[in-house]
Amino acid sequence: MINLELPRKLRAGANQAHQVAAEIMRPVSRKYDLAEHAYPVELDTMAAMIEGMSDAGNEVGGAKGGRESGEPKPSKTANSNGGNMAALVNVIETCWGDVGLTLSVPYQGLGNSAIAAVATDEQLERFGKVWASMAITEPSFGSDSAAVSTTAVLDGDEWVLNGEKIYVTAGERSTHIVVWATVDKTKGRAAIKSFVVPRDAPGLSVARLEHKLGIKASDTAALLLDNCRIPKDNLLGSPDVDTDKGFAGVMQTFDNTRPLVAGMAIGVARAALEELRSILTEAGVEIDYDAPTYSLSAPAAEYIRLESDWEAAYLLALRAAWMADNKEPNSLQASMSKAKAGRSASDITLKAVELAGTVGYSQHLLLEKWARDSKILDIFEGTQQIQQLIVARRVLGLSSAQLK
């Protein structure tokens, strides 16, 4: 059973993350929304703070999740709240502050989740302190991760990578890139592996930075790999091509990251709900939880609907993160949480803009910005439609070949 009351250690970390969001992120949120691609220098202070907290055994802000080097395995008899749960509750708080800035926090990239999910103990030692972005999507495909065409060819003691990756979050700023590539195109998805590519690797370059609807504080890059050479042991996990297992190893990354993306959506949605509640209260709208819906004003009834939707998304994300920490298969729950939270955040933030009227649509408040920022959370790490497809396969017991 899951105890829904957060333990003291997680509450302490969440409180510290909230203070960071309130004192560092919120004050500069609009500044970097207007100054797209400008590096948020304020985050350097935050990065140093996170490093200190991490050394003390308490993560503050990022989207890393997974396990750390030397982290003990959970007991078979006791419930465990580990890196995934800590990362979830903290990312909710930082995205309450700003989603784009959260994605820009040094050394807390989504690629770190890939490393935590599938790296060997030796690789965790080497890459545990890097800032890793994740490069999956290519110009020829979006949601179909099995369609990766970037190649990796072993040449002596080095892998040689060739291809193009697009929409890489923190692709210019990170110190390392986790690149998905195929080691043998004839063997299909089973041959897709993930590789850790250092920023200064020969043959790696940034083609461009994207201009976006939201999360403007975060740099989103297109990367070129032209005979890019990396050490042989930078391939994450096993180099063996197992056609029976498919590419479950690299896909395991999403079991860690999707609850965290759900947490991002939950954080920004909560920010919008709090702002909307303040506006409605100031306007004299009474929100009475004990009264039947038909007796409430339309804004009050709608607010309660949005709040209950938020609560459902929050509980689903807690469950998915808890299962990951306790080494329980959570692919279904990870996709459920991501689908629910992504859709709810878009609904909540847009409805908040609507109910707030002219002030919601203007830049006097951050409501319109949160509405723009929230949309990406229903798209990246697997779109709403992909999550529903995964959930349907798991519930119906069908394979990807049987249900497309």
Coordinates of C-alpha atoms in Angstrom, one line a residue:
M1 CA 0.0 0.0 0.0
I2 CA 1.1 3.6 -0.7
N3 CA 1.1 6.0 2.2
L4 CA 0.0 9.3 0.6
E5 CA 1.5 11.4 3.3
L6 CA 5.0 12.4 2.2
P7 CA 7.8 11.4 4.7
R8 CA 9.7 14.1 6.5
K9 CA 12.8 13.9 4.2
L10 CA 10.7 14.4 1.0
R11 CA 8.8 17.2 2.6
A12 CA 12.0 19.0 3.5
G13 CA 13.4 18.6 0.0
A14 CA 10.1 19.8 -1.5
N15 CA 10.1 22.8 0.8
Q16 CA 13.6 23.8 -0.3
A17 CA 12.7 23.3 -4.0
H18 CA 9.6 25.6 -3.4
Q19 CA 11.8 28.3 -1.9
V20 CA 14.1 28.1 -4.9
A21 CA 11.1 28.4 -7.2
A22 CA 9.7 31.3 -5.3
E23 CA 12.9 33.2 -4.7
I24 CA 15.0 32.5 -7.9
M25 CA 12.6 31.3 -10.6
R26 CA 9.4 33.3 -10.3
P27 CA 11.2 36.7 -10.2
V28 CA 12.9 36.1 -13.5
S29 CA 10.3 34.0 -15.2
R30 CA 8.9 36.7 -17.5
K31 CA 12.4 38.1 -18.2
Y32 CA 13.6 34.8 -19.8
D33 CA 10.2 34.3 -21.5
L34 CA 10.8 37.5 -23.4
A35 CA 14.6 36.9 -23.9
E36 CA 14.5 33.6 -25.6
H37 CA 17.8 31.7 -25.8
A38 CA 19.4 34.0 -23.2
Y39 CA 21.2 31.9 -20.6
P40 CA 19.6 32.2 -17.2
V41 CA 22.6 33.1 -15.1
E42 CA 20.6 33.0 -11.9
L43 CA 20.5 29.2 -12.3
D44 CA 24.2 29.0 -11.6
T45 CA 23.5 29.9 -8.0
M46 CA 20.8 27.2 -8.0
A47 CA 23.1 24.6 -9.5
A48 CA 25.7 25.2 -6.8
M49 CA 22.9 24.9 -4.2
I50 CA 21.7 21.6 -5.7
E51 CA 25.3 20.2 -5.7
G52 CA 25.6 21.0 -2.1
M53 CA 22.3 19.4 -1.3
S54 CA 23.1 16.4 -3.4
D55 CA 26.4 15.9 -1.5
A56 CA 24.4 16.0 1.7
G57 CA 22.0 13.3 0.3
N58 CA 19.1 15.6 -0.5
E59 CA 18.2 16.5 -4.1
V60 CA 16.4 19.8 -4.6
G61 CA 15.4 20.6 -8.1
G62 CA 15.9 18.4 -11.0
A63 CA 14.4 15.9 -13.4
K64 CA 16.9 13.2 -12.8
G65 CA 15.2 10.4 -10.9
G66 CA 16.4 6.8 -11.1
R67 CA 19.2 5.5 -8.9
E68 CA 22.5 7.0 -7.9
S69 CA 25.9 5.3 -7.8
G70 CA 26.2 3.1 -4.7
E71 CA 22.5 3.5 -3.9
P72 CA 21.2 0.4 -2.1
K73 CA 18.5 -1.7 -3.6
P74 CA 15.1 -1.5 -2.0
S75 CA 14.1 -4.0 0.6
K76 CA 11.7 -6.8 -0.5
T77 CA 9.6 -6.2 2.6
A78 CA 9.7 -2.4 3.1
N79 CA 8.3 0.4 1.0
S80 CA 11.0 2.6 -0.5
N81 CA 10.9 6.3 -1.5
G82 CA 14.1 6.8 -3.5
G83 CA 15.4 9.0 -6.3
N84 CA 12.2 8.9 -8.4
M85 CA 9.9 10.0 -5.7
A86 CA 12.3 12.7 -4.5
A87 CA 12.7 14.0 -8.1
L88 CA 8.9 14.0 -8.6
V89 CA 8.0 16.0 -5.6
N90 CA 10.8 18.4 -6.2
V91 CA 10.1 19.0 -9.9
I92 CA 6.5 19.7 -9.0
E93 CA 7.7 22.6 -6.9
T94 CA 10.3 24.0 -9.4
C95 CA 7.7 23.9 -12.2
W96 CA 5.3 25.7 -10.0
G97 CA 8.1 28.3 -10.4
D98 CA 8.9 28.0 -14.1
V99 CA 8.9 25.0 -16.5
G100 CA 11.5 26.4 -18.9
L101 CA 13.9 27.3 -16.1
T102 CA 13.5 23.9 -14.5
L103 CA 14.5 22.4 -17.9
S104 CA 17.6 24.7 -17.8
V105 CA 18.9 23.8 -14.4
P106 CA 22.5 22.7 -14.9
Y107 CA 23.3 19.0 -14.2
Q108 CA 19.6 18.0 -14.0
G109 CA 18.8 17.1 -17.6
L110 CA 16.5 14.4 -18.9
G111 CA 19.5 12.5 -20.2
N112 CA 20.5 12.0 -16.5
S113 CA 17.4 9.9 -16.2
A114 CA 18.5 7.7 -19.0
I115 CA 21.9 7.2 -17.4
A116 CA 20.2 6.4 -14.0
A117 CA 17.9 3.9 -15.7
V118 CA 20.3 1.7 -17.7
A119 CA 23.9 2.6 -16.9
T120 CA 26.2 0.0 -15.3
D121 CA 27.7 0.8 -11.9
E122 CA 30.9 1.8 -13.5
Q123 CA 29.1 4.2 -15.9
L124 CA 27.2 5.7 -13.0
E125 CA 30.6 6.5 -11.4
R126 CA 31.8 8.2 -14.6
F127 CA 28.6 9.9 -15.6
G128 CA 26.8 10.5 -12.3
K129 CA 27.8 14.2 -12.1
V130 CA 27.4 15.3 -15.8
W131 CA 24.7 17.5 -17.3
A132 CA 23.1 15.2 -19.9
S133 CA 20.4 16.1 -22.4
M134 CA 18.6 13.4 -24.4
A135 CA 18.5 13.2 -28.2
I136 CA 15.9 10.8 -29.6
T137 CA 13.7 12.6 -32.2
E138 CA 14.9 12.9 -35.8
P139 CA 13.6 14.8 -38.9
S140 CA 12.1 11.6 -40.3
F141 CA 10.0 10.7 -37.2
G142 CA 8.4 12.1 -34.1
S143 CA 6.8 9.6 -31.6
D144 CA 8.0 6.3 -33.1
S145 CA 11.2 5.8 -31.2
A146 CA 11.8 2.5 -33.0
A147 CA 12.4 4.5 -36.2
V148 CA 15.8 5.8 -35.1
S149 CA 18.1 6.0 -38.2
T150 CA 21.2 7.6 -36.6
T151 CA 23.9 4.9 -36.8
A152 CA 26.6 3.8 -34.5
V153 CA 29.5 1.8 -36.0
L154 CA 32.2 0.2 -33.8
D155 CA 35.7 1.2 -35.1
G156 CA 38.3 -0.3 -32.8
D157 CA 37.9 1.2 -29.4
E158 CA 35.5 3.9 -30.6
W159 CA 31.9 4.2 -31.7
V160 CA 31.4 6.4 -34.8
L161 CA 28.0 8.1 -34.8
N162 CA 26.2 9.7 -37.8
G163 CA 22.8 11.3 -38.0
E164 CA 20.7 14.4 -37.1
K165 CA 18.7 14.9 -33.9
I166 CA 16.1 17.6 -33.4
Y167 CA 14.2 19.1 -30.4
V168 CA 16.9 18.3 -27.9
T169 CA 16.1 20.0 -24.6
A170 CA 19.2 21.8 -23.2
G171 CA 21.0 20.6 -26.4
E172 CA 23.4 23.5 -26.5
R173 CA 24.0 24.0 -22.8
S174 CA 24.5 20.5 -21.5
T175 CA 27.9 18.9 -21.0
H176 CA 26.8 15.5 -22.5
I177 CA 24.2 14.2 -24.8
V178 CA 22.5 10.8 -24.5
V179 CA 22.0 9.9 -28.2
W180 CA 19.8 7.0 -29.4
A181 CA 21.3 5.2 -32.4
T182 CA 21.1 1.9 -34.1
V183 CA 24.1 -0.5 -34.2
D184 CA 22.6 -2.7 -36.9
K185 CA 19.7 -1.4 -39.1
T186 CA 19.0 -5.0 -40.3
K187 CA 17.9 -6.1 -36.8
G188 CA 15.3 -3.4 -36.2
R189 CA 14.4 -1.9 -32.9
A190 CA 16.5 -4.5 -30.9
A191 CA 19.6 -2.8 -32.2
I192 CA 18.8 0.6 -30.9
K193 CA 21.1 1.7 -28.1
S194 CA 21.8 4.8 -26.1
F195 CA 25.3 6.5 -26.1
V196 CA 26.7 9.2 -23.9
V197 CA 28.3 11.8 -26.2
P198 CA 30.5 14.5 -24.5
R199 CA 29.8 18.0 -25.7
D200 CA 33.4 18.3 -27.0
A201 CA 33.3 15.1 -29.0
P202 CA 34.7 15.5 -32.5
G203 CA 32.0 15.6 -35.1
L204 CA 29.2 16.9 -32.8
S205 CA 27.8 20.3 -33.6
V206 CA 24.7 22.4 -32.9
A207 CA 22.9 23.2 -36.2
R208 CA 20.3 25.7 -34.8
L209 CA 18.2 26.6 -31.8
E210 CA 14.4 26.5 -32.1
H211 CA 12.0 29.3 -31.6
K212 CA 9.1 28.0 -29.6
L213 CA 5.6 28.6 -28.3
G214 CA 6.6 28.2 -24.6
I215 CA 9.5 27.1 -22.3
K216 CA 11.5 29.9 -24.0
A217 CA 14.0 29.9 -21.2
S218 CA 15.1 26.4 -22.2
D219 CA 17.3 26.0 -25.3
T220 CA 15.9 23.4 -27.7
A221 CA 18.6 22.4 -30.3
A222 CA 19.1 20.5 -33.5
L223 CA 22.3 18.5 -33.4
L224 CA 24.4 17.1 -36.2
L225 CA 26.6 14.0 -35.7
D226 CA 29.1 13.8 -38.5
N227 CA 31.5 10.9 -37.9
C228 CA 31.3 11.7 -34.2
R229 CA 33.7 9.5 -32.2
I230 CA 33.2 8.4 -28.6
P231 CA 34.9 5.8 -26.4
K232 CA 33.6 2.2 -26.8
D233 CA 32.4 2.1 -23.2
N234 CA 30.1 5.1 -23.6
L235 CA 27.4 2.8 -24.8
L236 CA 24.9 2.6 -21.9
G237 CA 24.1 -0.8 -20.6
S238 CA 24.8 -4.0 -22.6
P239 CA 26.1 -3.8 -26.2
D240 CA 24.5 -7.1 -27.1
V241 CA 21.6 -7.1 -29.6
D242 CA 18.8 -9.1 -28.1
T243 CA 16.0 -9.6 -30.6
D244 CA 13.8 -11.3 -28.1
K245 CA 14.1 -8.4 -25.6
G246 CA 13.7 -5.7 -28.3
F247 CA 14.9 -2.3 -27.2
A248 CA 13.3 -2.6 -23.7
G249 CA 16.5 -1.4 -22.2
V250 CA 16.6 2.0 -23.7
M251 CA 12.8 2.3 -23.4
Q252 CA 13.1 1.7 -19.7
T253 CA 14.3 5.4 -19.6
F254 CA 10.7 6.5 -20.1
D255 CA 9.5 4.6 -17.1
N256 CA 11.6 7.0 -15.1
T257 CA 11.1 10.2 -17.1
R258 CA 7.4 10.1 -17.8
P259 CA 6.3 10.4 -14.2
L260 CA 8.7 13.4 -13.9
V261 CA 7.1 15.1 -17.0
A262 CA 3.8 14.4 -15.3
G263 CA 5.2 16.2 -12.3
M264 CA 6.2 19.2 -14.4
A265 CA 2.6 19.4 -15.7
I266 CA 1.3 19.0 -12.1
G267 CA 3.5 21.9 -10.9
V268 CA 2.5 24.4 -13.6
A269 CA -1.1 23.4 -13.3
R270 CA -1.0 24.0 -9.5
A271 CA 0.5 27.5 -10.1
A272 CA -2.4 28.3 -12.4
L273 CA -5.0 27.0 -9.9
E274 CA -3.6 29.0 -7.1
E275 CA -3.6 32.2 -9.2
L276 CA -7.1 31.5 -10.5
R277 CA -8.4 30.9 -6.9
S278 CA -6.9 34.3 -5.8
I279 CA -8.6 36.0 -8.7
L280 CA -12.0 34.4 -8.1
T281 CA -11.9 35.1 -4.4
E282 CA -11.0 38.7 -5.0
A283 CA -14.0 38.9 -7.4
G284 CA -16.3 37.6 -4.7
V285 CA -16.8 34.0 -6.1
E286 CA -17.4 31.6 -3.2
I287 CA -15.9 28.1 -3.7
D288 CA -18.0 25.8 -1.4
Y289 CA -16.9 22.2 -1.4
D290 CA -19.9 21.1 0.6
A291 CA -22.5 22.5 -1.7
P292 CA -23.9 20.5 -4.7
T293 CA -22.5 21.6 -8.0
Y294 CA -25.8 22.8 -9.4
S295 CA -26.1 25.4 -6.6
L296 CA -22.6 26.9 -7.3
S297 CA -21.8 29.7 -9.7
A298 CA -20.3 28.6 -13.0
P299 CA -16.8 29.8 -12.1
A300 CA -16.9 28.0 -8.8
A301 CA -18.2 24.8 -10.2
E302 CA -15.5 24.9 -13.0
Y303 CA -12.8 25.6 -10.5
I304 CA -13.7 22.5 -8.4
R305 CA -13.7 20.4 -11.5
L306 CA -10.3 21.6 -12.5
E307 CA -9.0 21.0 -8.9
S308 CA -10.3 17.4 -8.8
D309 CA -8.7 16.7 -12.2
W310 CA -5.4 18.0 -10.8
E311 CA -5.7 15.7 -7.8
A312 CA -6.2 12.7 -10.0
A313 CA -3.1 13.5 -12.0
Y314 CA -1.1 14.0 -8.8
L315 CA -2.0 10.7 -7.4
L316 CA -1.3 8.8 -10.6
A317 CA 2.2 10.4 -10.7
L318 CA 2.9 9.5 -7.1
R319 CA 2.0 5.9 -7.9
A320 CA 4.2 5.6 -10.9
A321 CA 7.2 7.1 -9.1
W322 CA 6.7 4.9 -6.1
M323 CA 6.6 1.8 -8.3
A324 CA 9.8 2.8 -10.0
D325 CA 11.5 3.2 -6.6
N326 CA 10.3 -0.2 -5.5
K327 CA 11.5 -1.9 -8.7
E328 CA 7.9 -2.7 -9.8
P329 CA 7.2 -2.7 -13.5
N330 CA 5.5 0.7 -14.1
S331 CA 5.3 1.2 -17.8
L332 CA 1.5 1.3 -17.7
Q333 CA 1.4 3.6 -14.7
A334 CA 4.1 5.9 -16.1
S335 CA 2.1 6.4 -19.3
M336 CA -1.1 6.8 -17.5
S337 CA 0.4 9.5 -15.3
K338 CA 2.0 11.3 -18.2
A339 CA -1.2 11.2 -20.3
K340 CA -3.4 12.4 -17.5
A341 CA -1.2 15.1 -16.2
G342 CA -0.3 16.5 -19.7
R343 CA -3.9 16.7 -20.7
S344 CA -5.0 18.1 -17.4
A345 CA -2.3 20.8 -17.3
S346 CA -3.3 22.1 -20.8
D347 CA -7.0 22.1 -19.7
I348 CA -6.4 23.8 -16.4
T349 CA -4.0 26.5 -17.6
L350 CA -6.2 27.4 -20.6
K351 CA -9.3 27.4 -18.5
A352 CA -7.6 29.6 -16.0
V353 CA -6.8 32.1 -18.7
E354 CA -10.4 32.1 -19.8
L355 CA -11.9 32.5 -16.3
A356 CA -9.5 35.3 -15.5
G357 CA -10.8 37.3 -18.4
T358 CA -8.7 40.1 -19.9
V359 CA -6.1 40.0 -17.1
G360 CA -5.6 36.3 -17.8
Y361 CA -4.8 36.9 -21.5
S362 CA -2.5 39.8 -20.8
Q363 CA 1.1 39.8 -19.6
H364 CA 0.2 41.4 -16.3
L365 CA 0.1 37.9 -14.9
L366 CA 1.9 34.7 -15.7
L367 CA -1.3 32.8 -16.6
E368 CA -0.9 33.1 -20.3
K369 CA 2.7 32.1 -20.1
W370 CA 1.8 29.0 -18.1
A371 CA -0.8 28.1 -20.7
R372 CA 1.9 28.3 -23.4
D373 CA 4.5 26.4 -21.3
S374 CA 2.1 23.6 -20.4
K375 CA 1.4 22.4 -24.0
I376 CA 4.9 20.9 -24.5
L377 CA 4.2 18.7 -21.4
D378 CA 1.5 16.9 -23.4
I379 CA 3.9 16.4 -26.3
F380 CA 7.5 15.6 -25.4
E381 CA 8.5 12.3 -23.8
G382 CA 5.7 10.7 -25.9
T383 CA 2.6 12.5 -27.1
Q384 CA -0.9 12.2 -25.6
Q385 CA -1.8 9.8 -28.4
I386 CA 1.2 7.6 -27.8
Q387 CA 0.5 7.3 -24.1
Q388 CA -3.0 6.3 -24.8
L389 CA -1.8 3.7 -27.2
I390 CA 0.7 2.3 -24.6
V391 CA -2.0 2.2 -22.0
A392 CA -4.4 0.3 -24.4
R393 CA -1.7 -2.2 -25.2
R394 CA -1.0 -2.9 -21.5
V395 CA -4.6 -3.1 -20.5
L396 CA -5.7 -5.3 -23.5
G397 CA -2.5 -7.4 -23.4
L398 CA -1.6 -6.7 -27.0
S399 CA 1.8 -6.2 -28.5
S400 CA 2.9 -3.2 -30.6
A401 CA 2.5 -5.3 -33.7
Q402 CA -1.1 -6.2 -32.8
L403 CA -2.2 -2.7 -31.8
K404 CA -0.7 0.2 -33.8

